[in-house]
CSV table of C-alpha atoms and ligand atoms in Angstrom, one decimal:
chain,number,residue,atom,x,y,z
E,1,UNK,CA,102.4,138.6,121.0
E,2,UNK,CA,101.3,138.9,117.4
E,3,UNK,CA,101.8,136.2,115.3
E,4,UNK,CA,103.7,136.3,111.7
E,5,UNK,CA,101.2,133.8,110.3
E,6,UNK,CA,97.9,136.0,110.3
E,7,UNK,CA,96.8,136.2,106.6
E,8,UNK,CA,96.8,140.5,107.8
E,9,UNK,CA,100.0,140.5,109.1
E,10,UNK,CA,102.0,138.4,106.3
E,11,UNK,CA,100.4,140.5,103.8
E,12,UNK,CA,101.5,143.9,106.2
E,13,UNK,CA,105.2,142.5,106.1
E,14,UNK,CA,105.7,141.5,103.0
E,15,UNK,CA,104.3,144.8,101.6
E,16,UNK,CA,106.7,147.0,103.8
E,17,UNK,CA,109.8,144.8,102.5
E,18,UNK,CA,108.2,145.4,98.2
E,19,UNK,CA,108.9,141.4,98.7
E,20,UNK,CA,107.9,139.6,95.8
E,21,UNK,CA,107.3,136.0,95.6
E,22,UNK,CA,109.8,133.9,93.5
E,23,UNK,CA,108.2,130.6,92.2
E,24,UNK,CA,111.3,128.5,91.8
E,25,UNK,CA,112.2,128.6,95.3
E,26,UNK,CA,109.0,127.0,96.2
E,27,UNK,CA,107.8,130.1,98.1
E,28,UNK,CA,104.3,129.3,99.2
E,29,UNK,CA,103.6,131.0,103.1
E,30,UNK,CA,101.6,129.4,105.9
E,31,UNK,CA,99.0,132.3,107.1
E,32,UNK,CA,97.7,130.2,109.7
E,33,UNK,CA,98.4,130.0,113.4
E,34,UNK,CA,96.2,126.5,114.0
E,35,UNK,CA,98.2,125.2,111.3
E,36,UNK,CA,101.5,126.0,113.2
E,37,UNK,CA,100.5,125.0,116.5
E,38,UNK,CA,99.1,121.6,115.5
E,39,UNK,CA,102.7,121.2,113.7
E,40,UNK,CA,104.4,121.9,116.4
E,41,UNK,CA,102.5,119.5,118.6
E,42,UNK,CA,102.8,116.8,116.0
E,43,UNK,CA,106.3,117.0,116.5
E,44,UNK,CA,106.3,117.3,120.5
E,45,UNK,CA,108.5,119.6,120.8
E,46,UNK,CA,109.2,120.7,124.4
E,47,UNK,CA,112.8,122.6,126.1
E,48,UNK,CA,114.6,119.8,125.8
E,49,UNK,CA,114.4,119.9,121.4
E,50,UNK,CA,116.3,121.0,118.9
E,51,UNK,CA,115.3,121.8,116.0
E,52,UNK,CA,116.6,122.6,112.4
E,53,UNK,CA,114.6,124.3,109.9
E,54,UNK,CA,114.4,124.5,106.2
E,55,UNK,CA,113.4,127.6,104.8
E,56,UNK,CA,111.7,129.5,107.0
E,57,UNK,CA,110.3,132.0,104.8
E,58,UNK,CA,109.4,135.4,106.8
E,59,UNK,CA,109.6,133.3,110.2
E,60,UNK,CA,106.2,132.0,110.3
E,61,UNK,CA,106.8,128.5,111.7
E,62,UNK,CA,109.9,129.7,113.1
E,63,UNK,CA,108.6,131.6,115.8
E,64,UNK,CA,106.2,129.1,116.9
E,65,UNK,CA,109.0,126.1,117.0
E,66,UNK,CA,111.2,129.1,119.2
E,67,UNK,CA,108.4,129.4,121.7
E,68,UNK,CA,108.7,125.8,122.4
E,69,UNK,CA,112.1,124.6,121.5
E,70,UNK,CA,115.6,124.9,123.0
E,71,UNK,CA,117.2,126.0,119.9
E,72,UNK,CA,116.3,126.3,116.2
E,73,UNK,CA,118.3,126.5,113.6
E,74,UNK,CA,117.1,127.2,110.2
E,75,UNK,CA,118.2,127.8,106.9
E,76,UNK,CA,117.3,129.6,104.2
E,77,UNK,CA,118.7,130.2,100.7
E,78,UNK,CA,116.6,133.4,99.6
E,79,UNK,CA,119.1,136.6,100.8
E,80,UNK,CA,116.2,139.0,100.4
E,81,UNK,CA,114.4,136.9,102.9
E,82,UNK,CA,117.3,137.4,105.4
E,83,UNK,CA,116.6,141.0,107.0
E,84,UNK,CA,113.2,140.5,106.7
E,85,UNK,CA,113.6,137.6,109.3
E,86,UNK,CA,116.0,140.1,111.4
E,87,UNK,CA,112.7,142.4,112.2
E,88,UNK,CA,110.5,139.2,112.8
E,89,UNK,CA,112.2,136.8,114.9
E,90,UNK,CA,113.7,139.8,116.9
E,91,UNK,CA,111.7,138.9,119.8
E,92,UNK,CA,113.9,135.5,120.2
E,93,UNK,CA,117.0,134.7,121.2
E,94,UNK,CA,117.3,130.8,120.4
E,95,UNK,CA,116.8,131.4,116.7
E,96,UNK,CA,120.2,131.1,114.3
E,97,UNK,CA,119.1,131.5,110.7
E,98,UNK,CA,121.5,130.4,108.1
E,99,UNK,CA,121.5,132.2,104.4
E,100,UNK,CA,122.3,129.0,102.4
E,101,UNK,CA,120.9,126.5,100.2
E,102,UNK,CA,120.9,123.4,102.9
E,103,UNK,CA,121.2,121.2,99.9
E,104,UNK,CA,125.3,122.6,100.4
E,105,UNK,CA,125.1,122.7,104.1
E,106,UNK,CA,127.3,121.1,106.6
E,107,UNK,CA,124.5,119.8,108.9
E,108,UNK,CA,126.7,118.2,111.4
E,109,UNK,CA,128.8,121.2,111.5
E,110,UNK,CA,126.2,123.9,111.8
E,111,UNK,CA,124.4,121.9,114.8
E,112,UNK,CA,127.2,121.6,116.8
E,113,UNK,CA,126.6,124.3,118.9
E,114,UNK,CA,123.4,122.4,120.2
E,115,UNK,CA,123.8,120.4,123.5
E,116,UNK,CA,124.3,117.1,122.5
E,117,UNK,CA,122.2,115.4,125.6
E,118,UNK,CA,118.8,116.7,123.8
E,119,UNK,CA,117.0,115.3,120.7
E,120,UNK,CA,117.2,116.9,117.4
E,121,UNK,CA,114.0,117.4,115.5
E,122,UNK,CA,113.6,118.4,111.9
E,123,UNK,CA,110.2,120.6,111.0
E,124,UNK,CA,109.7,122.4,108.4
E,125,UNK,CA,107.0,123.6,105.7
E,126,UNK,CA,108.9,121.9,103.0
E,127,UNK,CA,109.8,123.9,99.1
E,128,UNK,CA,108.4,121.4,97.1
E,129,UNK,CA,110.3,121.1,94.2
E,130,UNK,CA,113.4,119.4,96.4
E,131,UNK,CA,111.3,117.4,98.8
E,132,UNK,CA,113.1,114.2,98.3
E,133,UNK,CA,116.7,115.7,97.6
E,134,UNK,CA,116.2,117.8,100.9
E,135,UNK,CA,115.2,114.2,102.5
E,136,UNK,CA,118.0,112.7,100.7
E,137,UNK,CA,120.6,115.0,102.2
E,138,UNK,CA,119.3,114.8,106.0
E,139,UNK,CA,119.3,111.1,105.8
E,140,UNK,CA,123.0,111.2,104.4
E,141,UNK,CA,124.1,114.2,106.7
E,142,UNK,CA,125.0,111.9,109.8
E,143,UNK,CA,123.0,114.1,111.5
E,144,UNK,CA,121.1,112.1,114.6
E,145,UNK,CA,117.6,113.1,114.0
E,146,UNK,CA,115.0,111.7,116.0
E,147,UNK,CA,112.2,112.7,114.3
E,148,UNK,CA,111.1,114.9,110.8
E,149,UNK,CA,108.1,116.6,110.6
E,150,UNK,CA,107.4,118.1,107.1
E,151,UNK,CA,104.9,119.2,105.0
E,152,UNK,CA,104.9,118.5,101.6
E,153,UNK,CA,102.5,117.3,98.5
E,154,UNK,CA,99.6,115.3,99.5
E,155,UNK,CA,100.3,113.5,96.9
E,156,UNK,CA,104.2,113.2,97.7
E,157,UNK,CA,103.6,112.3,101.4
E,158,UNK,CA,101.0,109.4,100.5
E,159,UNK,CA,104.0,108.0,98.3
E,160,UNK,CA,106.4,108.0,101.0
E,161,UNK,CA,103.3,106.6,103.9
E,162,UNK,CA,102.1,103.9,101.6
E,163,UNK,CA,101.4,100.9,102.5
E,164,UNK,CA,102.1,97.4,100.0
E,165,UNK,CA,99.5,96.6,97.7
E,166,UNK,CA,98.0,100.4,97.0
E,167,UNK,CA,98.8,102.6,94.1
E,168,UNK,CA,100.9,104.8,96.0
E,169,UNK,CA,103.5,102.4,97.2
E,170,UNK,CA,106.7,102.6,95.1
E,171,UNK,CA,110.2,102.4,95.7
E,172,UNK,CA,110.1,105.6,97.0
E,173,UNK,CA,108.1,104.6,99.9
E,174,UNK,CA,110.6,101.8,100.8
E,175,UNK,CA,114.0,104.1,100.5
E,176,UNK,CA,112.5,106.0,103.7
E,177,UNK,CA,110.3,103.0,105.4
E,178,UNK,CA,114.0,101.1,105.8
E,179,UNK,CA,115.2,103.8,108.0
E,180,UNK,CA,111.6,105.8,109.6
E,181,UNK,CA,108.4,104.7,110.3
E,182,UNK,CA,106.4,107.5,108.3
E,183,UNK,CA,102.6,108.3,108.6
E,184,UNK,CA,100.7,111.3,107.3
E,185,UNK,CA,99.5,113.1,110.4
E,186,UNK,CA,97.3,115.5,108.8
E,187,UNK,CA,96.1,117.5,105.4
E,188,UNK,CA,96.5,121.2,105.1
E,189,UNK,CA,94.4,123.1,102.2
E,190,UNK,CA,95.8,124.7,99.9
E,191,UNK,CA,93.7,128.1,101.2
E,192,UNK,CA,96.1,128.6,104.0
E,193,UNK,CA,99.2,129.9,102.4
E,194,UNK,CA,100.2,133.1,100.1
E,195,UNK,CA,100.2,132.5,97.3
E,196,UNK,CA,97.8,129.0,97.4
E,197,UNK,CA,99.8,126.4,96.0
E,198,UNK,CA,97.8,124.5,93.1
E,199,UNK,CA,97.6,121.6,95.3
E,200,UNK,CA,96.5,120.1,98.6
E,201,UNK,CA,99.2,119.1,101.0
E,202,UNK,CA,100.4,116.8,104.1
E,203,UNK,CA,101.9,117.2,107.1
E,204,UNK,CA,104.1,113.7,107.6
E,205,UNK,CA,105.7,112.3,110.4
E,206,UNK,CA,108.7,110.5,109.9
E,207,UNK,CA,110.3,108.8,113.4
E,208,UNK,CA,114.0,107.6,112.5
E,209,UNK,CA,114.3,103.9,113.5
E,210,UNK,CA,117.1,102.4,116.2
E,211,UNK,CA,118.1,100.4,112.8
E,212,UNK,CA,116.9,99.7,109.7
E,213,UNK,CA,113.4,98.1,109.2
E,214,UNK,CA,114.7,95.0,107.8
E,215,UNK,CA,118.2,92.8,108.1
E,216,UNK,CA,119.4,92.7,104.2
E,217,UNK,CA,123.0,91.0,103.3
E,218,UNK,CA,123.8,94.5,101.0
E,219,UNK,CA,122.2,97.5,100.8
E,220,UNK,CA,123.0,98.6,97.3
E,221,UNK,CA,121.8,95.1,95.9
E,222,UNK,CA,118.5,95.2,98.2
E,223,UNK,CA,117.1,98.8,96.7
E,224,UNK,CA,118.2,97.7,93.2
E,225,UNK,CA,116.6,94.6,93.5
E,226,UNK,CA,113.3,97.5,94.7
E,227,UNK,CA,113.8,99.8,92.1
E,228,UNK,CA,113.9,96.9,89.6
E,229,UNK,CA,110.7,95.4,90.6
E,230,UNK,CA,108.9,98.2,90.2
E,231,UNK,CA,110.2,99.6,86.6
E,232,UNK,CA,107.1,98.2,84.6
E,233,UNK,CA,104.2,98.5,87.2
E,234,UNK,CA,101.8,96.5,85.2
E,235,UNK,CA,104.1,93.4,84.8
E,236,UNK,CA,104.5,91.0,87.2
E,237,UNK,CA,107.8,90.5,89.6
E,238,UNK,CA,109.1,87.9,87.5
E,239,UNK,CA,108.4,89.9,84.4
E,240,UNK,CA,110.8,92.7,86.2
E,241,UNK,CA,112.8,90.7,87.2
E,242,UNK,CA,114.4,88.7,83.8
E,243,UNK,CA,114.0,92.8,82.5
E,244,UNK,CA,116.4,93.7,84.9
E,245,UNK,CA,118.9,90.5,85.9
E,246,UNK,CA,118.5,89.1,82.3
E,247,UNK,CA,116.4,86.3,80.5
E,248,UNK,CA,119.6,83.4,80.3
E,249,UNK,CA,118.6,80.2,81.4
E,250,UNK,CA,121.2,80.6,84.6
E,251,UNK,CA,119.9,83.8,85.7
E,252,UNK,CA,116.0,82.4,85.5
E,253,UNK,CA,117.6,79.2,87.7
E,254,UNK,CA,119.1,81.7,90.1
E,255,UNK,CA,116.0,84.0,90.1
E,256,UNK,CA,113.5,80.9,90.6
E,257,UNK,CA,115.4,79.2,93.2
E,258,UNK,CA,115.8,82.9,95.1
E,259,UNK,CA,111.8,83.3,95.0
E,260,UNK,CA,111.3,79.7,96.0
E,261,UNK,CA,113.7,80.5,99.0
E,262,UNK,CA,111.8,83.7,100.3
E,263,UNK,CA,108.0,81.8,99.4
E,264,UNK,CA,107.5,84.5,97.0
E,265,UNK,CA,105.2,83.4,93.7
E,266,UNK,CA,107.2,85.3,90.9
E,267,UNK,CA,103.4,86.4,89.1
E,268,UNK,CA,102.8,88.7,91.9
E,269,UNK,CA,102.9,92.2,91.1
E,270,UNK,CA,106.2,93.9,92.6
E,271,UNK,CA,103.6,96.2,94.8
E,272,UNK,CA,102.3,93.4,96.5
E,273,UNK,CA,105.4,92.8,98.4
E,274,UNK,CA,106.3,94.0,101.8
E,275,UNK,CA,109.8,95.3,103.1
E,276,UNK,CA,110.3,92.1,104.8
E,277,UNK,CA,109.5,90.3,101.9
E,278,UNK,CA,111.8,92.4,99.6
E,279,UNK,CA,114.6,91.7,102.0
E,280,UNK,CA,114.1,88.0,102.2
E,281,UNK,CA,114.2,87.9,98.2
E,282,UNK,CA,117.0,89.9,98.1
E,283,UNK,CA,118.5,87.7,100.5
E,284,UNK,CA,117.5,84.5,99.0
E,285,UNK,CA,119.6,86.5,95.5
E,286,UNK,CA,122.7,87.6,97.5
E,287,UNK,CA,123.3,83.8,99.0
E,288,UNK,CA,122.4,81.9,95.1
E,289,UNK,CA,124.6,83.9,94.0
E,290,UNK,CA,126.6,81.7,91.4
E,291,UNK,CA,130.1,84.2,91.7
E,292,UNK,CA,131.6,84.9,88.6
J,301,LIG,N1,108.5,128.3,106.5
J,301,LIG,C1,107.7,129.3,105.7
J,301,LIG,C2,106.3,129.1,105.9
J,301,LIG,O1,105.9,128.0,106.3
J,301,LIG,O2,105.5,130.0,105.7
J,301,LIG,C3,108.1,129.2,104.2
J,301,LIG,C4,107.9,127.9,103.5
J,301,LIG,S1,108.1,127.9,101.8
J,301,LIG,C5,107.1,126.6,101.3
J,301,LIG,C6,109.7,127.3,101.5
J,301,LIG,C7,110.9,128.2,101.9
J,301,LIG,O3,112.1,127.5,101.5
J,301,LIG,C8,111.0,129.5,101.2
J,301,LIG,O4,111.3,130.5,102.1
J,301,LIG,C9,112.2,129.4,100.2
J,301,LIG,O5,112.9,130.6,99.9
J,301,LIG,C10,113.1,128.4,101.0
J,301,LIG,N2,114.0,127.5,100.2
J,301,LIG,C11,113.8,127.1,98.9
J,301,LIG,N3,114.9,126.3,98.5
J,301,LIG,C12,115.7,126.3,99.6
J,301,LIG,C13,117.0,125.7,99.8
J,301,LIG,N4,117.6,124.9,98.8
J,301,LIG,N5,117.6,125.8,101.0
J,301,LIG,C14,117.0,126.6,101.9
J,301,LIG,N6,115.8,127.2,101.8
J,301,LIG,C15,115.2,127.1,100.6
């Protein structure tokens, strides 16, 4: 069978629909079938997988996740795109597509129809400008997902992948470590897709944990006790810190005695510190806690 991804065959498509390529929907398309099948492999997917897709364009990456998968369902927010996937995925009957934003969907209620004895898998070649809202609203969907592979910005994907003590690791990189285990499983050029994107990007490979990465005593206090230590990047934790909790003398007492507790020296840089070390200071905070 032909594939959909052949920079000849895009080109034939998108020409006999007069589609035109609309910028703020992120609409860059993958023309290359080693691409596809390398995603697809990343992501193991075999009979017994489900998978949901986000914005599958003219059905490039659709098609090959239908030749391996149980069921996909994907969603896509573009109307105009919606007949032209009619004629290209007609071949397939496991394929639902969905024309809505998936920011609005109701992920649990759209997968129901998939049999609930097989993994559910989310792939898809990612419209950049929501990457983390799109991640955001999987995460908080309920939805049991065993596994995302997505491709997004290099330079978004090494944020999320970094490890302590590089320039990439941020806050951001520690929302998704607590739940996944994330790694970059390859790098796609941006001279595979029409139109090229201005940048290079990733393929990553997040695997959804049994539970959280680390024990912490409240979530809400641990990733603003994160996002606090890495406002000013150049100052150290203890700088940070007093910006954030305050410079009175009781707060520094608490604050001191909570980075004695979790062996943490306050003039270490905030992107020094692991999860488990961010969890045992928050921790340490949550139990001095002098209550008001
Ligand atoms: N999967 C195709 C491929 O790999 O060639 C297209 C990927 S393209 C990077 C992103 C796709 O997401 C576009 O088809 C775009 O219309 C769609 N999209 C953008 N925002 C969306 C949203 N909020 N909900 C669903 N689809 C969206």
């Amino acid at each position: 069978m032909r594939d959909i991804a052949t920079p000849s065959y895009t080109r034939e498509i998108l020409e006999k629909h007069g589609f035109s390529f609309k910028k703020s929907l992120g609409q860059n398309f993958l023309t290359e079938p080693n691409i596809l099948k390398k995603i697809v492999e990343t992501a193991g997917i075999d009979e017994h997988t489900n998978v949901v897709e986000i914005g599958p364009g003219i059905g490039a990456l659709t098609e090959y996740l239908a030749r391996s998968a149980d069921q996909v369902l994907a969603f896509e927010i573009d109307d105009r795109l919606i007949p032209v996937l009619k004629e290209t995925l007609r071949p397939y009957d496991n394929i639902k597509v969905i024309n809505q934003d998936v920011l609005k969907a109701d992920l649990l209620k759209e997968t129901a129809y998939f049999d609930p004895t097989e993994k559910i898998k989310v792939v898809a070649n990612l419209p950049y400008y929501i990457t983390t809202p799109i991640m955001m609203h999987i995460l908080e969907s309920d939805l049991p997902v065993a596994e995302l592979v997505v491709m997004m910005q290099k330079e978004v994907a090494d944020r999320i992948a970094a490890k302590p003590g590089t320039k990439a690791y941020g806050s951001l990189s520690i929302a998704v470590q607590y739940y996944m285990e994330a790694e970059t499983a390859f790098i796609v050029p941006k001279t595979v897709f029409i139109p090229q994107p201005n940048v290079d990007s990733a393929i990553l490979r997040l695997v959804c944990r049994p539970q959280p990465a680390v024990k912490v005593t409240n979530e809400k206090d641990f990733f603003q006790l994160v996002k606090a230590s890495f406002a000013l990047r150049r100052k150290t934790l203890w700088n940070n810190l007093i910006h954030r909790y305050g410079k009175d003398a009781e707060t520094k007492a608490w604050l001191e005695k909570s980075l004695a507790q979790a062996a943490i020296d306050p003039k270490r840089r905030g992107e020094t510190l692991s999860l488990a070390e961010f969890a045992a200071l928050a921790n340490a905070m949550a139990e001095n806690k002098v209550s008001e």
